[in-house]
XYZ file of C-alpha atoms in Angstrom:
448
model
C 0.000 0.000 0.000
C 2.907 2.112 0.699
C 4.287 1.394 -2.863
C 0.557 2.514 -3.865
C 0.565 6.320 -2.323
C 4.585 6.597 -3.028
C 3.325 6.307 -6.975
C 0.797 8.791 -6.107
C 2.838 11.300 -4.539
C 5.677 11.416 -7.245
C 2.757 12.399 -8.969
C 1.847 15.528 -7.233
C 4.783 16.385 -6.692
C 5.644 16.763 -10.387
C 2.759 18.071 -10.882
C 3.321 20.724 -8.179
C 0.361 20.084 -5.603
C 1.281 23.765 -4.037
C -1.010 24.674 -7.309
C -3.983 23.327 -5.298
C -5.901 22.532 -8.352
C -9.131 22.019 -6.068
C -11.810 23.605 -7.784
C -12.905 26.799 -6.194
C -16.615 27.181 -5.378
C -18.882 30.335 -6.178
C -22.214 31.502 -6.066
C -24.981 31.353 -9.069
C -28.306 32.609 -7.598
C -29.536 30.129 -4.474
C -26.902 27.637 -5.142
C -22.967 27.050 -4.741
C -21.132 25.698 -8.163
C -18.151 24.530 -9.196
C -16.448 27.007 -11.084
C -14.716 25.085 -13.436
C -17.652 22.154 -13.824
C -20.086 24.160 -13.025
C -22.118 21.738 -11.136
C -23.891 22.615 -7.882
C -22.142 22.092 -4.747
C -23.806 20.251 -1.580
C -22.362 20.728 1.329
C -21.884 17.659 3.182
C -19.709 17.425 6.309
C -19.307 18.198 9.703
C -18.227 20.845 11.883
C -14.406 20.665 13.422
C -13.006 22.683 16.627
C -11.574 20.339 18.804
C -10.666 21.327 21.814
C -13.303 23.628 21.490
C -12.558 27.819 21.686
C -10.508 26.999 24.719
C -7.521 25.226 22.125
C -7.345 28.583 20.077
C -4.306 30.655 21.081
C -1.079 31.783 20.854
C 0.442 28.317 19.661
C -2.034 26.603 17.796
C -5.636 26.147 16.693
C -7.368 23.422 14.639
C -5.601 24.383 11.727
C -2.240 24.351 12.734
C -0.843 20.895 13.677
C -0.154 18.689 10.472
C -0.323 15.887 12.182
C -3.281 16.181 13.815
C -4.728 17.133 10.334
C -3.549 14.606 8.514
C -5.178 11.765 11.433
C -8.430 14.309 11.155
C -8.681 14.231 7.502
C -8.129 10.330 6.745
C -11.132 10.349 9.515
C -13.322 12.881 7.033
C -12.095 10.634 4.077
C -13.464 7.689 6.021
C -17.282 9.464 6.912
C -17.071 11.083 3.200
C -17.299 14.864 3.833
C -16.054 17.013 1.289
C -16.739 20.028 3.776
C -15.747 20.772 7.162
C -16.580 24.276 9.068
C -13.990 25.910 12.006
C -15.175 28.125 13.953
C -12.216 30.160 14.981
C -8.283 30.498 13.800
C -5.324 32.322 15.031
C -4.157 34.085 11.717
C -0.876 34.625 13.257
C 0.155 31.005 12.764
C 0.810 28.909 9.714
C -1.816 26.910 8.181
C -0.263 26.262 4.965
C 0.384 22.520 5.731
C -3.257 21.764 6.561
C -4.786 23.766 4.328
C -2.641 21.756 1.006
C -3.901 18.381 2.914
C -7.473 19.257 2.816
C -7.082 20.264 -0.663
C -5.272 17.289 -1.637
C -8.421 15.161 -0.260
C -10.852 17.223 -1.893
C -12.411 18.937 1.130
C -13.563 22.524 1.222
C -13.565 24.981 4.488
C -16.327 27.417 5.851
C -13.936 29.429 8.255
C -15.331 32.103 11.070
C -13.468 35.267 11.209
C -14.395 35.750 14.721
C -12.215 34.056 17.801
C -12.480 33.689 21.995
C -9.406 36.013 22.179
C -9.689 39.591 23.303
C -10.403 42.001 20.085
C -11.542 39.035 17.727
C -15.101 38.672 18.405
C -17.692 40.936 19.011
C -19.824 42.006 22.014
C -23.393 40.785 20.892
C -25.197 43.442 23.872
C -22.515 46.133 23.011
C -20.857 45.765 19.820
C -20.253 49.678 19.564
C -17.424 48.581 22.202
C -15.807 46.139 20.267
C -16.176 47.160 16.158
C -13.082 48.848 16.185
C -9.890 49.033 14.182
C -8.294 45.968 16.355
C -11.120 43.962 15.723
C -11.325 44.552 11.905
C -7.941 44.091 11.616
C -8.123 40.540 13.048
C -11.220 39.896 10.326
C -9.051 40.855 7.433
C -6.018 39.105 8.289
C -8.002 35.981 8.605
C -9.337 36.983 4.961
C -5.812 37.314 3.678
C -4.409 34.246 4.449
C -7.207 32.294 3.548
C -8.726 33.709 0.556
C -5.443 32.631 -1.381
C -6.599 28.769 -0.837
C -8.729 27.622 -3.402
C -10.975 25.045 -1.142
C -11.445 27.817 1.511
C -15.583 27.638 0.358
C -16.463 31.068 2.493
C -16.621 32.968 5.884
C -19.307 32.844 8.171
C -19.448 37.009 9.879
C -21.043 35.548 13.346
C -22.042 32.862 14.704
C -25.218 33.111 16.481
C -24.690 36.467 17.386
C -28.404 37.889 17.091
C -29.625 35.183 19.829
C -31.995 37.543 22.505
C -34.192 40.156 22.662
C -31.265 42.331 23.296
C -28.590 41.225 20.883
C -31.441 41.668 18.868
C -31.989 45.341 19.741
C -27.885 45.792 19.427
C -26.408 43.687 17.127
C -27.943 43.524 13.505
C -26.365 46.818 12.117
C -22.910 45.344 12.988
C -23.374 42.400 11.219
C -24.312 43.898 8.714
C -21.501 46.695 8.352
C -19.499 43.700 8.678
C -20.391 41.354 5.734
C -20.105 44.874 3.736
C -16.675 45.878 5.031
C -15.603 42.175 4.846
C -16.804 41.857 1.019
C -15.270 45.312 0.360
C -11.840 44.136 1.887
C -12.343 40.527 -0.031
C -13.091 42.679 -3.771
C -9.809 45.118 -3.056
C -7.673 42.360 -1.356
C -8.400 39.033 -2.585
C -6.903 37.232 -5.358
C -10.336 35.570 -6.206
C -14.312 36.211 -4.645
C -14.812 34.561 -2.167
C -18.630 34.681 -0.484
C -18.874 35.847 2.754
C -22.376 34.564 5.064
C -23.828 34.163 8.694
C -24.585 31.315 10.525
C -27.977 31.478 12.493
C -29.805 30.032 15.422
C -32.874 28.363 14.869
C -35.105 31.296 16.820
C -38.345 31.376 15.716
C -38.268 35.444 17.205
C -35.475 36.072 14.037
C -35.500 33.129 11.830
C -37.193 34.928 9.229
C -36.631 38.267 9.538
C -32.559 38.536 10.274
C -32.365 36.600 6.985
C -34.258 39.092 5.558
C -32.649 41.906 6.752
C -29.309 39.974 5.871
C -30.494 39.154 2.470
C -31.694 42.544 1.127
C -29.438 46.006 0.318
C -30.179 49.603 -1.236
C -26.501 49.489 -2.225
C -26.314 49.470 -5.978
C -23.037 46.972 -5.263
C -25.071 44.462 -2.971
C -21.770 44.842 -0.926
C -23.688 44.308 2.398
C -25.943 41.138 1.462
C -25.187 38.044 2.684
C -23.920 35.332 0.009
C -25.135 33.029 1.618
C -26.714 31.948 5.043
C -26.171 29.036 7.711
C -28.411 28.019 9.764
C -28.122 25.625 13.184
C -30.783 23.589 13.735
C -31.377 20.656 16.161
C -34.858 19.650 15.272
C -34.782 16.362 13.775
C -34.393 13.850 16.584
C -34.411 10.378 16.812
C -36.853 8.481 14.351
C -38.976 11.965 12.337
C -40.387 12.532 8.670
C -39.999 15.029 6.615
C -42.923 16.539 8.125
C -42.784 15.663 12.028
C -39.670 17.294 12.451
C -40.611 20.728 10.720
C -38.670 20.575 8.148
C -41.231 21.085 5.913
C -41.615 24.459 7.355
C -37.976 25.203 7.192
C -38.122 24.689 3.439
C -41.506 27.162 3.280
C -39.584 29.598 5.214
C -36.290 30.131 2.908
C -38.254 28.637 -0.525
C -37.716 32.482 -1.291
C -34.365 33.211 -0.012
C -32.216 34.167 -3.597
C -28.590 33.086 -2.366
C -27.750 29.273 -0.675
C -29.317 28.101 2.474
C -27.849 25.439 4.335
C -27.415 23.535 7.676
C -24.569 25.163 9.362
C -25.303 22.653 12.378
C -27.250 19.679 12.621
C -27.741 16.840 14.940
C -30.362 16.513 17.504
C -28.533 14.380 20.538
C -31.713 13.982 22.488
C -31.870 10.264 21.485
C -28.700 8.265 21.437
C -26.713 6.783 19.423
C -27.909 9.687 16.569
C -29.751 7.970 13.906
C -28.637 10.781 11.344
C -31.974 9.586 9.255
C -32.425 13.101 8.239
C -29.586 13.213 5.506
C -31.623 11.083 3.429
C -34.389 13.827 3.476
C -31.609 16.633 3.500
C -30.370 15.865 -0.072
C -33.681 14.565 -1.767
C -35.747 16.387 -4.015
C -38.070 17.637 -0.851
C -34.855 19.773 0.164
C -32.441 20.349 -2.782
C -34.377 22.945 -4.576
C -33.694 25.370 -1.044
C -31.156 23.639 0.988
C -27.581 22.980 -0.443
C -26.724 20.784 2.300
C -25.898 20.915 5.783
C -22.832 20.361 8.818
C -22.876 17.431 11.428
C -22.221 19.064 14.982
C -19.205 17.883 15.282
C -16.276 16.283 15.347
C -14.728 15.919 18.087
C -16.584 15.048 21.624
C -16.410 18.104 24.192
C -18.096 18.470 27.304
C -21.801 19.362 25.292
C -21.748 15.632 24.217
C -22.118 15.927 20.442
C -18.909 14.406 19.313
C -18.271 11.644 16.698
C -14.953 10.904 17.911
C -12.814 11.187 21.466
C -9.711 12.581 21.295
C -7.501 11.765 24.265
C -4.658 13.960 26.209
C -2.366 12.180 23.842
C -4.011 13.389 20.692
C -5.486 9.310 20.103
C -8.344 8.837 19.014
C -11.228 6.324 19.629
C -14.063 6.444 17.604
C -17.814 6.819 18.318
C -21.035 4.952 17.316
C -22.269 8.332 15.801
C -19.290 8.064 13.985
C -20.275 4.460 12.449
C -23.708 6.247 12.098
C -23.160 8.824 10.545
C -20.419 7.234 7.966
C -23.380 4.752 6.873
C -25.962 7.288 5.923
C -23.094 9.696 4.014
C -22.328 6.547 2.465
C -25.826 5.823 1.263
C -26.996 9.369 0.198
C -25.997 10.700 -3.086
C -25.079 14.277 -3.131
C -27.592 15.949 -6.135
C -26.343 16.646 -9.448
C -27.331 19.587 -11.790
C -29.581 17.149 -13.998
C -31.626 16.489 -10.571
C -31.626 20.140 -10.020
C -32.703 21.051 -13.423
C -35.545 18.710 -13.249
C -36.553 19.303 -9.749
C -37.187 22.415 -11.405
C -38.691 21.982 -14.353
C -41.178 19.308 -12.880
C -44.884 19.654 -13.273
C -44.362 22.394 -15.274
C -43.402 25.352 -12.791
C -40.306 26.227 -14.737
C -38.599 27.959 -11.573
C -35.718 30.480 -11.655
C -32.886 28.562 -11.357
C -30.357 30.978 -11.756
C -28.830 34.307 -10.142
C -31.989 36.321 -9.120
C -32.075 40.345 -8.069
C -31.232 41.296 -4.371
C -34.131 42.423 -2.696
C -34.392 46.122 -1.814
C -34.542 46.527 2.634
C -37.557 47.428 3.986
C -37.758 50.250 7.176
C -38.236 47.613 9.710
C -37.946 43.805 10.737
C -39.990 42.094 13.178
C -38.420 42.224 16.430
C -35.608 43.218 15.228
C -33.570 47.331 16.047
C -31.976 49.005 12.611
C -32.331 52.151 13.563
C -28.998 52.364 14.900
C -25.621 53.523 12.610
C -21.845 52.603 12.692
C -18.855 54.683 11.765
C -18.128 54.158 8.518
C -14.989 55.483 8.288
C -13.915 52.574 11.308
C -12.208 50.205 8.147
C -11.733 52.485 5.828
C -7.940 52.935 6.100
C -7.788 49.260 6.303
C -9.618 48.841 3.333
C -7.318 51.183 1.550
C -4.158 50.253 2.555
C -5.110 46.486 3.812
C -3.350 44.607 6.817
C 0.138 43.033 7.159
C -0.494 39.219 7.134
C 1.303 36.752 5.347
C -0.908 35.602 2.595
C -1.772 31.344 2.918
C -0.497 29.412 0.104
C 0.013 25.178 -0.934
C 3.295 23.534 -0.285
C 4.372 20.706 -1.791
C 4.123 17.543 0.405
C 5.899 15.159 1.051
C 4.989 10.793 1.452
C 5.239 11.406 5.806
C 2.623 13.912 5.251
C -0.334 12.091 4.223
C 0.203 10.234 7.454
C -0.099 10.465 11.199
C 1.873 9.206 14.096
C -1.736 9.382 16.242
C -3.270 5.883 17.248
C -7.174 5.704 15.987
C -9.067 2.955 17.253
C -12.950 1.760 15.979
C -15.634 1.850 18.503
C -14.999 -1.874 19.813
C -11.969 -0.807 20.470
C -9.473 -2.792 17.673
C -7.334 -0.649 15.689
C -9.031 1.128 13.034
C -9.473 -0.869 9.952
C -9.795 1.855 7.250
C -6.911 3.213 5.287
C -4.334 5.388 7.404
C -2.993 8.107 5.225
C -5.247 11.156 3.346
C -5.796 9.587 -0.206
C -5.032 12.186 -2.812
C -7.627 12.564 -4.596
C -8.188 16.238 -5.970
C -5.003 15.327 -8.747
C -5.979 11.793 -9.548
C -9.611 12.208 -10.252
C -10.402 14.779 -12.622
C -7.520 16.747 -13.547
C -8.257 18.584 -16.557
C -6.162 18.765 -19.266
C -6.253 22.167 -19.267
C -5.044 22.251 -15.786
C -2.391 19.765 -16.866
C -0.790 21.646 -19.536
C -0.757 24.663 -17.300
C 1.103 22.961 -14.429
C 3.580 21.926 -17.007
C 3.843 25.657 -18.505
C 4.227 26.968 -14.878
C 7.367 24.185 -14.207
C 8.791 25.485 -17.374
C 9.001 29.072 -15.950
C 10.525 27.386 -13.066
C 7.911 28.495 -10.539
């Protein structure tokens, strides 16, 4: 087997895998694509921060530790995920190394800008106190290293911020300014677009209306629209329909929404060991023509109980049942295709809008929602200008030790695992274009 992923390593390395010829993803109307196949994207994956925000800091962060990445992503080979979401980063550290591994396997990234640390989140009751220059500058150098990978899929603004009555009375009008300053930075700064969203909680209060207000601008450059929205939802448990568990009335409540809706968490726990029946329902034609997909919550087991796998104080790892769960019904759903899409929407003779569709214009007020309030404007506008000092992310080549870990990982009776224990390549091997090819070839020519 060794012999096997030697072969396939010469490969990238003559081909120069720093390249990262993952396919970056965009935005056509309510749905990701591929930009060079032009298919839609699903999102199907899980969300990773293990350690939880406690194991961001100084040193390291989920991104930071090759080796722990490499054990991590033959794990996400193993469930088949092609997306995982983190939920904070220190852009001070290096993130190259994980970042080419991902890529090489074919898996994307939703990234948060915000972190734990002091200046790198903001105050949901008081966010006057913490949109400042420090804060912003933290945002953007998150955007700086990351927007130069080409499987980084987008970044989530907040998580959850608008929760209460009174984050709801404080907060919208900075998450807003945000998403427009952070899509300003990303058009000035950025060597490609990259879509920049929110991730919600399921509140009945603000489920419709903070997408609203998220969705809509009077800006002729739609700068401070959402690209697309997230949101966490825990409402499927144990043995539900379609109907039982309200997802019917999820799909009713976004079947208007013009950019991507997805599940940015999912995963009731109330009954144990998680079924994970919903996927099937997730990706069928009940779901595809509003929701592109959804996040597990999550990888790792912390103190909330959600975990698929335990990592221990030596960095092993012992898998779960949800793991074993949740790997069978990934393995047994079919992520849609455009043809399903196109029919879905062509059925019965509706003949839908499938494609990009016109921002709506804001309305003067949102239900239970306060947007009467303003922020400085001029708070990012140097750093727009002259943009922040942060050492842009790129792909190194790897070498064979990489695609490998030195971590233990053991299957839930306890034997050692019994799938394959290196990342498989798989972004070079399976459908590398010719035209990407030929490029690669022209670029070792010019000795780059």
């Amino acid at each position: 087997m060794r012999g096997y992923i030697s072969s396939l390593l010469v490969i990238s390395v003559v081909l120069k895998l720093c390249y990262g010829f993952v396919h970056p993803i965009a935005i056509h109307g309510r749905y990701f694509i591929d930009t060079v196949t032009r298919e839609p994207f699903f999102v199907k994956g899980v969300d990773y921060q293990p350690g939880g925000s406690s194991a961001v800091n100084e040193q390291q962060d989920p991104l930071s530790d090759p080796n722990a990445c490499a054990r991590d992503i033959i794990l996400f080979q193993e469930l088949g995920v092609n997306t995982i979401r983190v939920y904070s980063i220190n852009p001070d550290l290096n993130h190259d190394h994980c970042m080419t591994l991902l890529a090489s396997a074919g898996i994307y990234l939703v990234l948060d800008v915000n972190s734990p640390l002091e200046n790198q989140h903001l105050n949901r009751y008081e966010p006057w106190t913490t949109y400042n220059e420090d804060y912003l500058e933290h945002v953007f150098k998150v955007i700086e290293q990351f927007s130069s990978y080409n499987n980084t899929l987008g970044f989530f603004a907040g998580n959850e911020i608008i929760n209460d009555k009174k984050s709801a009375r404080a907060s919208p009008v900075f998450v807003k300014k945000l998403i427009s300053d952070m899509k300003t930075y990303i058009a000035q700064h950025s060597p490609r677009f990259v879509p920049v969203g929110y991730s919600a909680a399921d509140d009945l209060s603000y489920r419709i209306s903070l997408s609203k207000y998220l969705e809509c601008s009077n800006e002729r450059s739609i700068q401070d629209a959402v690209d697309f929205y997230g949101v966490n939802t825990y409402q499927w448990c144990g043995e539900q329909t379609f109907y039982t568990s309200g997802y019917d009335v999820l799909v009713a409540d976004y079947e208007d929404y013009v950019r991507p809706v997805f599940f940015s968490e999912f995963g009731c726990n109330e009954v144990t060991p998680r079924l994970f029946e919903e996927i099937g329902t997730i990706y069928s034609n009940d779901m595809i023509g509003v929701f592109s997909g959804g996040l597990v919550y999550e990888f790792s087991q912390e103190p909330n109980n959600y975990g698929l796998v335990e990592i221990n104080q030596y960095g092993n790892v012992e898998l779960l049942q949800d793991f074993e769960s949740l790997k069978n019904q990934y393995a047994t759903t079919d992520v849609p295709n455009g043809r399903q899409v196109a029919e879905l929407y062509n059925r019965d003779g509706k003949k839908q809008k499938l494609g990009a569709q016109a921002i709506p214009e804001c309305d003067e007020e949102y239900d239970n929602l306060d947007i009467s309030k303003t922020v400085d404007e001029g708070i990012a506008e140097d750093l727009i200008k002259e943009g922040v000092d942060s050492k842009k992310g790129k792909y190194v080549v790897l070498q064979e030790d990489d695609f490998y870990t030195s971590y233990n990982i053991t299957n839930v009776d306890g034997t050692p695992f019994s799938g394959d224990k290196y990342v498989k390549v798989t972004t070079l091997i399976d459908g590398i274009t010719e035209y990407e090819a030929l490029r690669l070839q022209a670029l070792e020519s010019d000795g780059e």
